[in-house]
Amino acid sequence: MTTTQTAVVHDLGTLAHRLSHPARTPCVCEPPQVLADRPDGTVVRSGAIVAKAHAADTDRAALTARIALAAAPQLAGILLSPLTAPEPAAPTARPVTLWPLGAPVDPTDPGAAPWAEAADLLARLHRTEPPFPLPPMRGPAKAARAVARMRAALRGDAITPPRDSAVEPGDAPAPPRDPAVLSVLAGWRALPAWARGEAPALRADALCHGDLHLGQLVRHPAPDGPWLLIDMDDAGVGDPAWDLGRPAAWYAAGLLAPEDWSTFLDAYRAAGGSAVPADGDPWPALDVPARALTVQTAAVALAKCAAEQRDPDDHEQLMIESCARIATLPPELATGPAS
């Protein structure tokens, strides 16, 4: 951990401790615990308080609107409400938000994953009218950032595009290329502009979370309170199908069991979610988001593999292979149900 990172963690721990510990009482608190430390977010817990330093380049006005959304009465019972508005944290001046501690999904017990509860929360979120003007949902921008991260981690031979013409006599031989990276880039190029964050979404009429996965749910009050959605960094108005894109991508790649996908989809429909039709084939609506989230997941995996100097694990390899498949298929067929 760098000196700057250490200072940020210290400051977050101090802020969280200040709220969690009663003033002028003897302190027997445990040391602050680092829950996450990434460029896009450092999260530290002290007692029942969680402090998060957001990315240094965060749009402050947009973050303020997103945090206000989490605190809006209309979203009570859907989103975890913050404790304070964003504030700067020395020494980096990264915006900081403070939250009550919730109990996360247990990663060691896949059978207890709250797929039905997650779907119900999403459907209720998508049905809620935006209470005030909000920025666009940042899902496509996050996918673009993942591809850029992969490119940066693998500069050079691995991402040299194929030549459009035959090699002429005297030309230097083409450099070697990593088929996995080329598959991810091919899948990315096959997406429409809106899914790459290069154009407005065709549909942008719903409140969206923007980065739905099981790590975005907690029980509050801990440990047995109702499930709530957390992490508003990518929330906004957009196409609600994006929020179903990651589970759909996992199902299509064979990472999510058919019964779990059915539980998720059925619960979403039963709760009146607007992302897919109430019955019939959901894939025309989910095709593009599922492909985009497949590419995003594979790109992040390859960037991590490069940084850690390792080969993809089995799950990462499945997502990379899915990119190779979807790059060759027309829309609405690319992420059909796994067989």
Tab-separated table of C-alpha atoms in Angstrom:
chain	number	residue	atom	x	y	z
A	1	MET	CA	0.000	0.000	0.000
A	2	THR	CA	1.394	3.401	-0.969
A	3	THR	CA	1.800	6.312	1.443
A	4	THR	CA	-1.190	8.039	-0.144
A	5	GLN	CA	-3.331	4.893	0.150
A	6	THR	CA	-2.315	4.505	3.788
A	7	ALA	CA	-3.294	8.120	4.475
A	8	VAL	CA	-6.689	7.668	2.801
A	9	VAL	CA	-7.390	4.491	4.784
A	10	HIS	CA	-6.386	6.269	8.000
A	11	ASP	CA	-8.654	9.232	7.264
A	12	LEU	CA	-11.583	6.992	6.389
A	13	GLY	CA	-11.098	5.011	9.582
A	14	THR	CA	-11.054	8.251	11.578
A	15	LEU	CA	-14.257	9.488	9.954
A	16	ALA	CA	-16.055	6.189	10.501
A	17	HIS	CA	-14.826	5.900	14.087
A	18	ARG	CA	-15.966	9.440	14.849
A	19	LEU	CA	-19.541	8.464	13.999
A	20	SER	CA	-19.535	4.949	15.453
A	21	HIS	CA	-17.911	5.763	18.822
A	22	PRO	CA	-19.773	7.881	21.416
A	23	ALA	CA	-17.940	11.062	22.318
A	24	ARG	CA	-16.115	11.323	25.645
A	25	THR	CA	-16.322	7.610	26.412
A	26	PRO	CA	-13.447	5.157	26.823
A	27	CYS	CA	-12.530	3.605	23.481
A	28	VAL	CA	-12.388	-0.168	23.243
A	29	CYS	CA	-13.110	-0.264	19.501
A	30	GLU	CA	-11.297	-2.656	17.200
A	31	PRO	CA	-8.973	-1.049	14.619
A	32	PRO	CA	-10.668	0.070	11.391
A	33	GLN	CA	-11.017	-2.709	8.823
A	34	VAL	CA	-10.273	-2.198	5.121
A	35	LEU	CA	-13.133	-3.765	3.138
A	36	ALA	CA	-11.916	-2.708	-0.329
A	37	ASP	CA	-9.052	-0.678	-1.746
A	38	ARG	CA	-9.256	-0.041	-5.486
A	39	PRO	CA	-8.671	3.041	-7.653
A	40	ASP	CA	-12.452	3.454	-8.021
A	41	GLY	CA	-13.190	3.118	-4.320
A	42	THR	CA	-11.570	2.612	-0.912
A	43	VAL	CA	-13.935	1.307	1.769
A	44	VAL	CA	-13.128	1.191	5.500
A	45	ARG	CA	-15.287	0.030	8.394
A	46	SER	CA	-15.206	1.123	12.009
A	47	GLY	CA	-17.834	-0.420	14.222
A	48	ALA	CA	-21.238	-0.059	12.574
A	49	ILE	CA	-20.096	2.691	10.175
A	50	VAL	CA	-18.603	2.309	6.686
A	51	ALA	CA	-16.672	5.133	5.007
A	52	LYS	CA	-16.062	5.120	1.262
A	53	ALA	CA	-13.619	7.304	-0.661
A	54	HIS	CA	-14.801	7.484	-4.262
A	55	ALA	CA	-12.570	7.738	-7.317
A	56	ALA	CA	-10.435	10.881	-7.557
A	57	ASP	CA	-11.990	11.811	-10.915
A	58	THR	CA	-15.581	11.394	-9.699
A	59	ASP	CA	-18.080	13.925	-11.024
A	60	ARG	CA	-19.006	15.557	-7.713
A	61	ALA	CA	-22.348	16.941	-8.865
A	62	ALA	CA	-23.395	13.582	-10.296
A	63	LEU	CA	-22.307	11.775	-7.122
A	64	THR	CA	-24.300	14.208	-5.001
A	65	ALA	CA	-27.419	13.460	-7.063
A	66	ARG	CA	-26.824	9.719	-6.786
A	67	ILE	CA	-26.362	9.848	-3.018
A	68	ALA	CA	-29.500	11.979	-2.735
A	69	LEU	CA	-31.296	9.259	-4.677
A	70	ALA	CA	-30.241	6.670	-2.108
A	71	ALA	CA	-31.650	8.924	0.623
A	72	ALA	CA	-34.940	9.683	-1.173
A	73	PRO	CA	-38.045	8.469	0.698
A	74	GLN	CA	-39.353	6.871	-2.520
A	75	LEU	CA	-36.397	4.471	-2.456
A	76	ALA	CA	-36.689	3.427	1.193
A	77	GLY	CA	-36.658	-0.344	1.408
A	78	ILE	CA	-34.860	-0.606	-1.946
A	79	LEU	CA	-31.590	1.312	-1.525
A	80	LEU	CA	-29.417	1.541	1.572
A	81	SER	CA	-29.651	5.138	2.750
A	82	PRO	CA	-26.414	7.072	3.420
A	83	LEU	CA	-25.536	8.717	6.708
A	84	THR	CA	-24.153	11.934	5.247
A	85	ALA	CA	-23.789	13.823	2.000
A	86	PRO	CA	-20.478	13.498	0.113
A	87	GLU	CA	-17.595	15.356	1.729
A	88	PRO	CA	-13.881	15.693	0.961
A	89	ALA	CA	-11.341	13.573	2.819
A	90	ALA	CA	-7.792	14.796	3.342
A	91	PRO	CA	-5.209	14.424	1.977
A	92	THR	CA	-6.470	13.467	-1.479
A	93	ALA	CA	-9.750	15.435	-1.515
A	94	ARG	CA	-11.504	12.352	-2.870
A	95	PRO	CA	-15.231	12.596	-2.169
A	96	VAL	CA	-16.278	10.512	0.825
A	97	THR	CA	-19.637	9.056	1.817
A	98	LEU	CA	-20.612	7.388	5.088
A	99	TRP	CA	-22.977	4.434	5.379
A	100	PRO	CA	-24.443	2.095	7.973
A	101	LEU	CA	-22.861	-1.348	8.067
A	102	GLY	CA	-24.812	-4.124	6.363
A	103	ALA	CA	-24.276	-7.871	6.179
A	104	PRO	CA	-23.152	-8.891	2.662
A	105	VAL	CA	-23.976	-12.013	0.680
A	106	ASP	CA	-21.931	-14.965	1.927
A	107	PRO	CA	-19.579	-15.878	-0.955
A	108	THR	CA	-18.975	-19.324	0.562
A	109	ASP	CA	-22.648	-20.338	0.330
A	110	PRO	CA	-23.773	-20.080	-3.327
A	111	GLY	CA	-26.973	-21.932	-2.566
A	112	ALA	CA	-28.114	-19.110	-0.305
A	113	ALA	CA	-27.575	-16.375	-2.903
A	114	PRO	CA	-30.618	-14.056	-2.778
A	115	TRP	CA	-31.476	-14.118	-6.486
A	116	ALA	CA	-35.210	-13.677	-5.921
A	117	GLU	CA	-34.654	-10.803	-3.491
A	118	ALA	CA	-32.218	-9.097	-5.876
A	119	ALA	CA	-34.731	-9.376	-8.705
A	120	ASP	CA	-37.533	-7.973	-6.572
A	121	LEU	CA	-35.386	-4.986	-5.544
A	122	LEU	CA	-34.454	-4.311	-9.168
A	123	ALA	CA	-38.060	-4.485	-10.327
A	124	ARG	CA	-39.126	-2.049	-7.605
A	125	LEU	CA	-36.260	0.272	-8.502
A	126	HIS	CA	-37.175	0.174	-12.195
A	127	ARG	CA	-40.842	0.895	-11.397
A	128	THR	CA	-40.044	3.986	-9.314
A	129	GLU	CA	-40.341	7.356	-11.018
A	130	PRO	CA	-37.102	9.360	-10.739
A	131	PRO	CA	-37.739	11.787	-7.865
A	132	PHE	CA	-35.567	14.527	-9.425
A	133	PRO	CA	-33.262	14.947	-12.442
A	134	LEU	CA	-30.459	12.383	-12.481
A	135	PRO	CA	-27.389	11.739	-14.631
A	136	PRO	CA	-27.391	8.831	-17.071
A	137	MET	CA	-26.747	5.373	-15.693
A	138	ARG	CA	-23.024	4.655	-16.094
A	139	GLY	CA	-23.123	0.971	-17.066
A	140	PRO	CA	-21.943	1.473	-20.667
A	141	ALA	CA	-19.247	3.912	-19.512
A	142	LYS	CA	-18.034	1.319	-17.033
A	143	ALA	CA	-17.843	-1.301	-19.793
A	144	ALA	CA	-15.786	1.108	-21.909
A	145	ARG	CA	-13.493	1.739	-18.960
A	146	ALA	CA	-12.954	-2.013	-18.560
A	147	VAL	CA	-11.901	-2.365	-22.195
A	148	ALA	CA	-9.580	0.626	-21.843
A	149	ARG	CA	-8.091	-0.959	-18.731
A	150	MET	CA	-7.455	-4.176	-20.643
A	151	ARG	CA	-5.810	-2.274	-23.485
A	152	ALA	CA	-3.575	-0.401	-21.068
A	153	ALA	CA	-2.556	-3.610	-19.304
A	154	LEU	CA	-1.794	-5.384	-22.571
A	155	ARG	CA	-0.241	-2.711	-24.760
A	156	GLY	CA	1.800	-4.064	-27.619
A	157	ASP	CA	1.540	-7.305	-29.529
A	158	ALA	CA	-1.482	-8.630	-27.665
A	159	ILE	CA	-3.839	-5.951	-28.986
A	160	THR	CA	-2.413	-5.321	-32.464
A	161	PRO	CA	-5.449	-5.497	-34.779
A	162	PRO	CA	-5.454	-7.984	-37.643
A	163	ARG	CA	-4.160	-6.704	-40.957
A	164	ASP	CA	-6.808	-5.950	-43.538
A	165	SER	CA	-4.694	-7.091	-46.465
A	166	ALA	CA	-2.145	-9.720	-47.282
A	167	VAL	CA	1.452	-9.111	-46.300
A	168	GLU	CA	3.396	-7.694	-49.228
A	169	PRO	CA	6.933	-8.836	-50.033
A	170	GLY	CA	9.381	-6.910	-47.888
A	171	ASP	CA	6.835	-6.115	-45.178
A	172	ALA	CA	7.829	-6.818	-41.600
A	173	PRO	CA	6.073	-9.900	-40.251
A	174	ALA	CA	2.916	-9.186	-38.269
A	175	PRO	CA	3.495	-9.376	-34.495
A	176	PRO	CA	1.917	-12.213	-32.534
A	177	ARG	CA	-1.531	-11.550	-31.081
A	178	ASP	CA	-3.350	-12.994	-28.107
A	179	PRO	CA	-6.523	-14.730	-29.364
A	180	ALA	CA	-8.264	-14.066	-26.049
A	181	VAL	CA	-7.732	-10.309	-26.312
A	182	LEU	CA	-8.786	-10.286	-29.954
A	183	SER	CA	-11.999	-12.125	-29.014
A	184	VAL	CA	-12.834	-9.516	-26.391
A	185	LEU	CA	-12.140	-6.673	-28.815
A	186	ALA	CA	-14.234	-8.354	-31.500
A	187	GLY	CA	-17.109	-8.704	-29.057
A	188	TRP	CA	-16.724	-5.049	-28.117
A	189	ARG	CA	-16.763	-3.848	-31.711
A	190	ALA	CA	-19.917	-5.864	-32.377
A	191	LEU	CA	-21.877	-3.893	-29.773
A	192	PRO	CA	-24.036	-0.916	-30.773
A	193	ALA	CA	-22.626	2.518	-29.968
A	194	TRP	CA	-24.923	3.127	-26.990
A	195	ALA	CA	-23.691	-0.021	-25.223
A	196	ARG	CA	-20.101	1.211	-25.630
A	197	GLY	CA	-20.969	4.563	-24.070
A	198	GLU	CA	-20.526	6.356	-27.387
A	199	ALA	CA	-24.152	7.427	-27.936
A	200	PRO	CA	-27.305	7.954	-25.860
A	201	ALA	CA	-29.218	4.811	-24.973
A	202	LEU	CA	-32.265	4.049	-27.099
A	203	ARG	CA	-34.230	3.706	-23.875
A	204	ALA	CA	-33.444	5.912	-20.893
A	205	ASP	CA	-36.674	6.131	-18.940
A	206	ALA	CA	-36.013	4.072	-15.823
A	207	LEU	CA	-34.076	4.312	-12.607
A	208	CYS	CA	-31.155	1.882	-12.921
A	209	HIS	CA	-28.514	0.635	-10.523
A	210	GLY	CA	-25.909	0.388	-13.275
A	211	ASP	CA	-23.656	-2.306	-11.766
A	212	LEU	CA	-25.804	-5.090	-10.379
A	213	HIS	CA	-24.113	-8.164	-8.916
A	214	LEU	CA	-24.468	-10.049	-5.648
A	215	GLY	CA	-21.781	-7.916	-4.010
A	216	GLN	CA	-24.187	-4.988	-4.278
A	217	LEU	CA	-26.625	-6.384	-1.724
A	218	VAL	CA	-26.518	-6.228	2.059
A	219	ARG	CA	-28.872	-7.008	4.882
A	220	HIS	CA	-29.645	-3.982	7.012
A	221	PRO	CA	-29.888	-3.881	9.931
A	222	ALA	CA	-27.207	-6.564	10.107
A	223	PRO	CA	-27.269	-9.476	10.295
A	224	ASP	CA	-30.889	-10.398	9.523
A	225	GLY	CA	-32.550	-7.264	8.163
A	226	PRO	CA	-34.089	-7.071	4.692
A	227	TRP	CA	-31.861	-7.073	1.619
A	228	LEU	CA	-31.053	-3.658	0.155
A	229	LEU	CA	-29.065	-2.480	-2.850
A	230	ILE	CA	-25.831	-0.568	-2.229
A	231	ASP	CA	-23.191	1.325	-4.262
A	232	MET	CA	-24.785	4.195	-6.159
A	233	ASP	CA	-21.658	5.189	-8.114
A	234	ASP	CA	-23.161	4.091	-11.449
A	235	ALA	CA	-26.867	4.711	-10.799
A	236	GLY	CA	-29.026	6.969	-12.933
A	237	VAL	CA	-31.613	6.874	-15.673
A	238	GLY	CA	-31.193	4.405	-18.507
A	239	ASP	CA	-32.298	1.099	-19.973
A	240	PRO	CA	-33.364	-1.175	-17.096
A	241	ALA	CA	-32.309	-4.240	-19.091
A	242	TRP	CA	-28.697	-3.319	-18.270
A	243	ASP	CA	-29.279	-4.285	-14.633
A	244	LEU	CA	-30.241	-7.797	-15.751
A	245	GLY	CA	-27.277	-8.038	-18.105
A	246	ARG	CA	-24.728	-9.579	-15.755
A	247	PRO	CA	-26.944	-12.449	-14.495
A	248	ALA	CA	-28.027	-13.032	-18.101
A	249	ALA	CA	-24.386	-13.120	-19.226
A	250	TRP	CA	-23.473	-15.563	-16.470
A	251	TYR	CA	-26.383	-17.802	-17.399
A	252	ALA	CA	-25.489	-17.756	-21.076
A	253	ALA	CA	-21.867	-18.602	-20.263
A	254	GLY	CA	-22.864	-21.470	-17.983
A	255	LEU	CA	-21.775	-19.746	-14.748
A	256	LEU	CA	-25.292	-19.306	-13.371
A	257	ALA	CA	-27.371	-22.436	-12.932
A	258	PRO	CA	-30.596	-22.575	-14.985
A	259	GLU	CA	-32.685	-22.854	-11.816
A	260	ASP	CA	-31.062	-19.726	-10.362
A	261	TRP	CA	-31.646	-17.819	-13.591
A	262	SER	CA	-35.285	-18.927	-13.630
A	263	THR	CA	-35.681	-17.865	-9.997
A	264	PHE	CA	-34.207	-14.445	-10.793
A	265	LEU	CA	-36.197	-13.865	-13.982
A	266	ASP	CA	-39.486	-15.153	-12.562
A	267	ALA	CA	-39.148	-12.988	-9.444
A	268	TYR	CA	-38.371	-9.927	-11.563
A	269	ARG	CA	-41.436	-10.486	-13.717
A	270	ALA	CA	-43.648	-11.231	-10.726
A	271	ALA	CA	-42.625	-7.889	-9.206
A	272	GLY	CA	-43.607	-6.009	-12.367
A	273	GLY	CA	-40.127	-5.196	-13.649
A	274	SER	CA	-40.102	-3.197	-16.869
A	275	ALA	CA	-36.871	-4.450	-18.466
A	276	VAL	CA	-38.398	-7.517	-20.137
A	277	PRO	CA	-41.892	-8.513	-21.279
A	278	ALA	CA	-44.146	-10.051	-18.642
A	279	ASP	CA	-43.928	-13.385	-20.464
A	280	GLY	CA	-42.316	-14.910	-23.509
A	281	ASP	CA	-38.707	-14.721	-24.659
A	282	PRO	CA	-36.662	-12.169	-22.645
A	283	TRP	CA	-33.567	-12.352	-24.853
A	284	PRO	CA	-34.457	-9.678	-27.428
A	285	ALA	CA	-34.410	-7.172	-24.543
A	286	LEU	CA	-31.394	-8.683	-22.778
A	287	ASP	CA	-29.182	-9.476	-25.766
A	288	VAL	CA	-27.124	-6.289	-25.955
A	289	PRO	CA	-26.689	-5.774	-22.177
A	290	ALA	CA	-25.703	-9.421	-21.733
A	291	ARG	CA	-23.116	-9.166	-24.497
A	292	ALA	CA	-21.752	-5.894	-23.096
A	293	LEU	CA	-21.410	-7.335	-19.599
A	294	THR	CA	-19.733	-10.440	-21.048
A	295	VAL	CA	-17.137	-8.234	-22.729
A	296	GLN	CA	-16.708	-6.097	-19.611
A	297	THR	CA	-16.169	-9.134	-17.383
A	298	ALA	CA	-13.707	-10.715	-19.792
A	299	ALA	CA	-11.784	-7.452	-20.232
A	300	VAL	CA	-11.420	-6.978	-16.475
A	301	ALA	CA	-10.298	-10.610	-16.163
A	302	LEU	CA	-7.580	-10.203	-18.782
A	303	ALA	CA	-6.365	-6.968	-17.179
A	304	LYS	CA	-6.127	-8.703	-13.810
A	305	CYS	CA	-4.341	-11.677	-15.334
A	306	ALA	CA	-1.775	-9.359	-16.912
A	307	ALA	CA	-1.215	-7.481	-13.649
A	308	GLU	CA	-0.912	-10.707	-11.650
A	309	GLN	CA	1.076	-12.555	-14.361
A	310	ARG	CA	-1.205	-15.560	-14.413
A	311	ASP	CA	-3.511	-17.431	-16.766
A	312	PRO	CA	-7.296	-16.984	-16.578
A	313	ASP	CA	-9.080	-19.250	-14.128
A	314	ASP	CA	-11.951	-21.473	-15.217
A	315	HIS	CA	-14.657	-18.834	-14.697
A	316	GLU	CA	-12.656	-16.137	-16.447
A	317	GLN	CA	-11.951	-18.474	-19.335
A	318	LEU	CA	-15.665	-19.152	-19.806
A	319	MET	CA	-16.364	-15.426	-20.162
A	320	ILE	CA	-13.485	-15.010	-22.613
A	321	GLU	CA	-14.778	-17.921	-24.667
A	322	SER	CA	-18.236	-16.345	-24.634
A	323	CYS	CA	-16.727	-13.232	-26.243
A	324	ALA	CA	-15.372	-15.363	-29.080
A	325	ARG	CA	-18.832	-16.854	-29.560
A	326	ILE	CA	-20.864	-13.657	-29.436
A	327	ALA	CA	-18.537	-11.866	-31.854
A	328	THR	CA	-19.591	-14.293	-34.601
A	329	LEU	CA	-23.344	-14.320	-33.940
A	330	PRO	CA	-26.008	-11.802	-34.955
A	331	PRO	CA	-27.840	-9.800	-32.287
A	332	GLU	CA	-30.507	-11.656	-30.252
A	333	LEU	CA	-28.747	-14.963	-30.937
A	334	ALA	CA	-25.449	-14.135	-29.286
A	335	THR	CA	-26.474	-14.754	-25.680
A	336	GLY	CA	-29.330	-17.186	-25.971
A	337	PRO	CA	-29.994	-19.661	-23.201
A	338	ALA	CA	-27.155	-21.984	-22.359
A	339	SER	CA	-27.701	-25.513	-23.567
